[in-house]
Short mmCIF file of C-alpha atoms in Angstrom, two decimals:
data_model
loop_
_atom_site.label_atom_id
_atom_site.label_comp_id
_atom_site.label_asym_id
_atom_site.label_seq_id
_atom_site.Cartn_x
_atom_site.Cartn_y
_atom_site.Cartn_z
CA MET A 1 72.89 -20.93 -20.36
CA THR A 2 75.84 -18.79 -19.24
CA VAL A 3 78.12 -19.65 -16.33
CA THR A 4 76.46 -16.92 -14.25
CA GLU A 5 72.98 -18.21 -15.08
CA SER A 6 74.04 -21.76 -14.25
CA ALA A 7 75.43 -20.65 -10.89
CA SER A 8 72.23 -18.72 -10.12
CA ALA A 9 70.08 -21.74 -10.98
CA ALA A 10 72.15 -23.92 -8.67
CA ILE A 11 71.71 -21.43 -5.83
CA ASP A 12 67.97 -21.24 -6.50
CA ASP A 13 67.62 -25.03 -6.47
CA ALA A 14 69.64 -25.31 -3.28
CA THR A 15 67.46 -22.72 -1.56
CA LEU A 16 64.24 -24.47 -2.57
CA ASP A 17 65.63 -27.83 -1.48
CA ASP A 18 66.57 -26.29 1.87
CA TYR A 19 63.04 -24.89 2.28
CA ALA A 20 61.54 -28.30 1.55
CA SER A 21 63.84 -30.01 4.04
CA ARG A 22 62.60 -27.64 6.74
CA GLY A 23 58.94 -28.54 6.25
CA MET A 24 58.18 -25.67 3.89
CA ARG A 25 57.29 -25.49 0.21
CA GLN A 26 54.24 -27.76 0.34
CA ARG A 27 51.73 -27.52 -2.53
CA THR A 28 48.27 -26.08 -1.95
CA GLY A 29 47.34 -26.69 -5.58
CA PHE A 30 44.55 -25.46 -7.81
CA GLY A 31 41.02 -25.55 -6.51
CA ASP A 32 37.83 -26.09 -8.49
CA THR A 33 37.06 -22.44 -9.32
CA PRO A 34 40.13 -20.39 -10.20
CA CYS A 35 40.34 -16.89 -11.59
CA VAL A 36 43.15 -15.15 -13.44
CA LEU A 37 44.24 -11.93 -11.74
CA VAL A 38 46.12 -9.61 -14.11
CA ILE A 39 48.06 -7.30 -11.83
CA ASP A 40 48.94 -3.81 -13.07
CA PHE A 41 49.77 -4.53 -16.70
CA GLN A 42 49.03 -0.86 -17.33
CA TYR A 43 51.08 1.44 -19.53
CA GLY A 44 52.64 3.14 -16.52
CA MET A 45 54.31 -0.19 -15.71
CA THR A 46 54.85 -1.61 -19.20
CA ASP A 47 55.95 1.47 -21.20
CA PRO A 48 59.54 2.60 -20.47
CA GLY A 49 58.38 6.12 -21.31
CA CYS A 50 56.96 6.26 -17.78
CA PRO A 51 59.48 6.40 -14.91
CA LEU A 52 57.88 3.25 -13.49
CA GLY A 53 57.78 1.40 -16.81
CA SER A 54 60.06 -1.41 -17.91
CA ALA A 55 60.58 -3.43 -21.08
CA ASN A 56 61.13 -6.39 -18.73
CA GLN A 57 57.34 -6.79 -18.88
CA ASP A 58 57.33 -7.60 -22.61
CA ALA A 59 58.03 -11.33 -22.23
CA PRO A 60 55.52 -11.96 -19.41
CA ILE A 61 52.89 -10.04 -21.36
CA GLU A 62 53.32 -12.42 -24.28
CA VAL A 63 52.93 -15.39 -21.94
CA THR A 64 49.90 -13.81 -20.29
CA LYS A 65 48.17 -13.53 -23.65
CA GLY A 66 48.11 -17.32 -23.87
CA ILE A 67 46.81 -17.67 -20.32
CA LEU A 68 44.02 -15.19 -21.01
CA ALA A 69 43.01 -17.06 -24.16
CA ALA A 70 42.79 -20.29 -22.19
CA ALA A 71 40.77 -18.64 -19.41
CA ARG A 72 38.24 -17.15 -21.77
CA GLU A 73 37.90 -20.43 -23.64
CA ALA A 74 37.20 -22.25 -20.36
CA GLY A 75 34.93 -19.57 -18.90
CA VAL A 76 37.36 -18.80 -16.09
CA PRO A 77 36.87 -15.26 -14.72
CA VAL A 78 39.51 -12.65 -15.51
CA ILE A 79 40.08 -9.74 -13.13
CA TYR A 80 42.37 -6.80 -13.82
CA THR A 81 43.94 -4.39 -11.37
CA ARG A 82 45.54 -1.02 -11.93
CA VAL A 83 47.14 1.57 -9.67
CA ALA A 84 45.51 4.98 -10.11
CA TYR A 85 45.14 8.15 -8.05
CA ARG A 86 43.24 11.41 -8.03
CA GLU A 87 45.03 14.27 -9.76
CA ASP A 88 45.69 15.93 -6.41
CA LEU A 89 47.07 12.63 -5.01
CA ALA A 90 44.87 13.04 -1.93
CA ASP A 91 44.40 9.26 -1.97
CA GLY A 92 48.09 8.49 -2.46
CA GLY A 93 49.06 8.11 1.18
CA LEU A 94 52.50 6.99 2.25
CA PHE A 95 52.94 4.78 -0.82
CA VAL A 96 53.25 7.88 -3.01
CA GLU A 97 55.38 9.60 -0.39
CA LYS A 98 57.78 6.64 -0.42
CA CYS A 99 57.68 6.27 -4.23
CA PRO A 100 56.95 9.71 -5.74
CA ALA A 101 57.08 8.26 -9.28
CA LEU A 102 53.64 6.78 -8.54
CA GLY A 103 52.31 10.32 -8.83
CA ALA A 104 52.32 9.88 -12.60
CA LEU A 105 49.51 7.32 -12.32
CA THR A 106 46.59 9.73 -12.25
CA LEU A 107 43.06 8.88 -13.31
CA GLY A 108 42.44 9.89 -16.90
CA SER A 109 46.07 9.58 -17.94
CA ARG A 110 47.42 7.02 -20.40
CA TRP A 111 49.56 5.51 -17.64
CA VAL A 112 46.55 3.94 -15.91
CA GLU A 113 45.16 2.32 -19.06
CA ILE A 114 45.57 -1.44 -19.46
CA ASP A 115 48.21 -2.33 -22.05
CA GLU A 116 46.38 -3.17 -25.29
CA ARG A 117 48.46 -6.34 -25.69
CA VAL A 118 46.45 -7.83 -22.80
CA ALA A 119 43.31 -5.80 -23.37
CA MET A 120 40.17 -6.39 -21.38
CA GLN A 121 37.16 -8.05 -22.96
CA ASP A 122 33.46 -7.96 -22.17
CA GLY A 123 32.78 -9.65 -18.86
CA ASP A 124 36.21 -8.95 -17.38
CA TYR A 125 36.40 -6.98 -14.14
CA LEU A 126 38.64 -3.96 -13.48
CA LEU A 127 39.43 -2.71 -10.00
CA THR A 128 41.50 0.30 -9.00
CA LYS A 129 43.95 0.07 -6.15
CA ARG A 130 46.18 2.52 -4.35
CA HIS A 131 48.49 0.12 -2.54
CA SER A 132 50.69 -2.78 -3.56
CA SER A 133 48.19 -5.43 -2.47
CA SER A 134 45.17 -5.96 -4.69
CA PHE A 135 43.13 -6.62 -1.53
CA ILE A 136 43.84 -3.52 0.56
CA GLY A 137 41.21 -0.82 0.08
CA THR A 138 39.49 -2.63 -2.81
CA GLU A 139 36.46 -4.83 -3.41
CA LEU A 140 38.52 -7.81 -4.55
CA GLN A 141 37.62 -10.13 -1.68
CA GLN A 142 33.90 -9.50 -2.17
CA VAL A 143 34.15 -10.06 -5.94
CA LEU A 144 35.93 -13.37 -5.41
CA GLN A 145 33.53 -14.59 -2.74
CA ARG A 146 30.52 -13.61 -4.80
CA ARG A 147 31.71 -15.85 -7.64
CA GLY A 148 32.75 -18.68 -5.34
CA ILE A 149 36.37 -18.40 -6.48
CA ASP A 150 38.81 -20.49 -4.46
CA THR A 151 42.09 -20.00 -6.39
CA ILE A 152 43.89 -16.89 -7.64
CA ILE A 153 46.25 -17.37 -10.57
CA ASN A 154 48.49 -14.31 -10.38
CA VAL A 155 50.11 -12.78 -13.46
CA GLY A 156 51.42 -9.24 -13.97
CA CYS A 157 53.92 -6.96 -12.30
CA SER A 158 55.97 -6.44 -10.41
CA THR A 159 57.12 -9.74 -8.95
CA SER A 160 58.76 -8.15 -5.92
CA GLY A 161 55.99 -5.63 -5.32
CA CYS A 162 52.32 -5.86 -6.22
CA VAL A 163 52.43 -9.50 -7.33
CA ARG A 164 54.20 -10.57 -4.17
CA GLN A 165 51.94 -8.62 -1.82
CA THR A 166 48.79 -9.80 -3.56
CA ALA A 167 49.92 -13.43 -3.54
CA VAL A 168 50.78 -13.25 0.17
CA ASP A 169 47.48 -11.62 1.05
CA ALA A 170 45.56 -14.12 -1.08
CA GLN A 171 46.84 -16.92 1.12
CA ALA A 172 46.07 -14.93 4.27
CA TYR A 173 42.48 -14.39 3.11
CA GLY A 174 42.01 -18.11 2.49
CA PHE A 175 42.46 -18.36 -1.28
CA ARG A 176 44.76 -20.84 -2.97
CA SER A 177 47.53 -18.62 -4.29
CA VAL A 178 49.32 -19.45 -7.55
CA VAL A 179 52.01 -17.34 -9.24
CA VAL A 180 52.88 -18.03 -12.88
CA ALA A 181 56.66 -17.63 -13.03
CA ASP A 182 56.95 -16.77 -16.71
CA ALA A 183 53.88 -14.48 -16.68
CA VAL A 184 55.16 -12.08 -14.00
CA GLY A 185 57.94 -9.55 -14.39
CA ASP A 186 60.07 -7.11 -12.45
CA ARG A 187 62.35 -4.16 -13.15
CA SER A 188 65.10 -6.18 -11.48
CA PRO A 189 65.85 -9.74 -12.69
CA GLU A 190 67.53 -10.45 -9.36
CA GLN A 191 64.48 -9.40 -7.35
CA HIS A 192 62.23 -11.33 -9.73
CA ARG A 193 64.16 -14.53 -9.09
CA ALA A 194 64.58 -14.02 -5.35
CA ASN A 195 60.90 -13.29 -4.77
CA LEU A 196 59.71 -16.27 -6.81
CA ILE A 197 61.87 -18.49 -4.60
CA ASP A 198 60.53 -16.99 -1.41
CA LEU A 199 56.91 -17.08 -2.57
CA ASP A 200 57.25 -20.73 -3.55
CA GLY A 201 58.72 -21.56 -0.18
CA LYS A 202 56.11 -19.89 2.01
CA TYR A 203 53.10 -18.30 0.40
CA ALA A 204 52.13 -19.55 -3.07
CA ASP A 205 52.60 -22.30 -5.60
CA VAL A 206 54.95 -20.96 -8.26
CA VAL A 207 54.13 -22.73 -11.53
CA THR A 208 54.86 -22.50 -15.25
CA SER A 209 52.39 -21.11 -17.75
CA ALA A 210 51.94 -24.61 -19.17
CA GLU A 211 50.85 -25.86 -15.74
CA ALA A 212 48.50 -22.91 -15.30
CA ILE A 213 46.92 -23.39 -18.72
CA ALA A 214 46.42 -27.11 -18.07
CA ALA A 215 44.67 -26.34 -14.77
CA ILE A 216 42.48 -23.71 -16.42
CA ALA A 217 41.50 -26.10 -19.21
CA SER A 218 40.38 -28.68 -16.63
CA VAL A 219 37.79 -26.39 -15.02
CA SER A 220 34.32 -27.90 -15.25
CA ALA A 221 31.64 -26.04 -17.15
CA GLY A 222 29.21 -24.35 -14.81
CA ALA A 223 31.63 -24.45 -11.88
CA TYR A 224 30.93 -20.84 -10.88
CA ARG A 225 27.98 -19.35 -9.10
#
């Protein structure tokens, strides 16, 4: 660990300790029926050939592969999200106006396809969203309620954007919200770190992939509706 990394870790620890001392950062834990939510690991976000893409997603993708293997072994549902728009961007709204690079994510293009390294399998669910939150304007809440899911294990990108907003909204909608620190990524390492700290303090349990895999492996057979 470099001097800079050591200093950053000390600041991170101090911030989390301060949160805890103020009556924040309690654990909500894993429930009985989790799902894995793979947020926007689509080529438009993972391939640097797209203006939105970043090689910073390579490491979390590798970690996510292990989480997906554990989920499928345990029969835990896997849900994917992608950002995609009509070719005329009529459904883009202010998000596309604020971030014009999103205009590359049109239906039918390679940029909206799920990265083959974390490819979908039979039985997985794919939903299309147009905003940062996986809940806004989608059927996600209904899909979760239909299966009796009580916990969302968030992986994907980006930590400061779609992962953060989804994790915050998950809590607001009454789901236990978990973010896997080493299975989410961001274009900015600084924003990645800062948002994990803030999420852990207020909105979600930030855990390691080992903790997530252990919780997934403990799910009882036949737990879902």
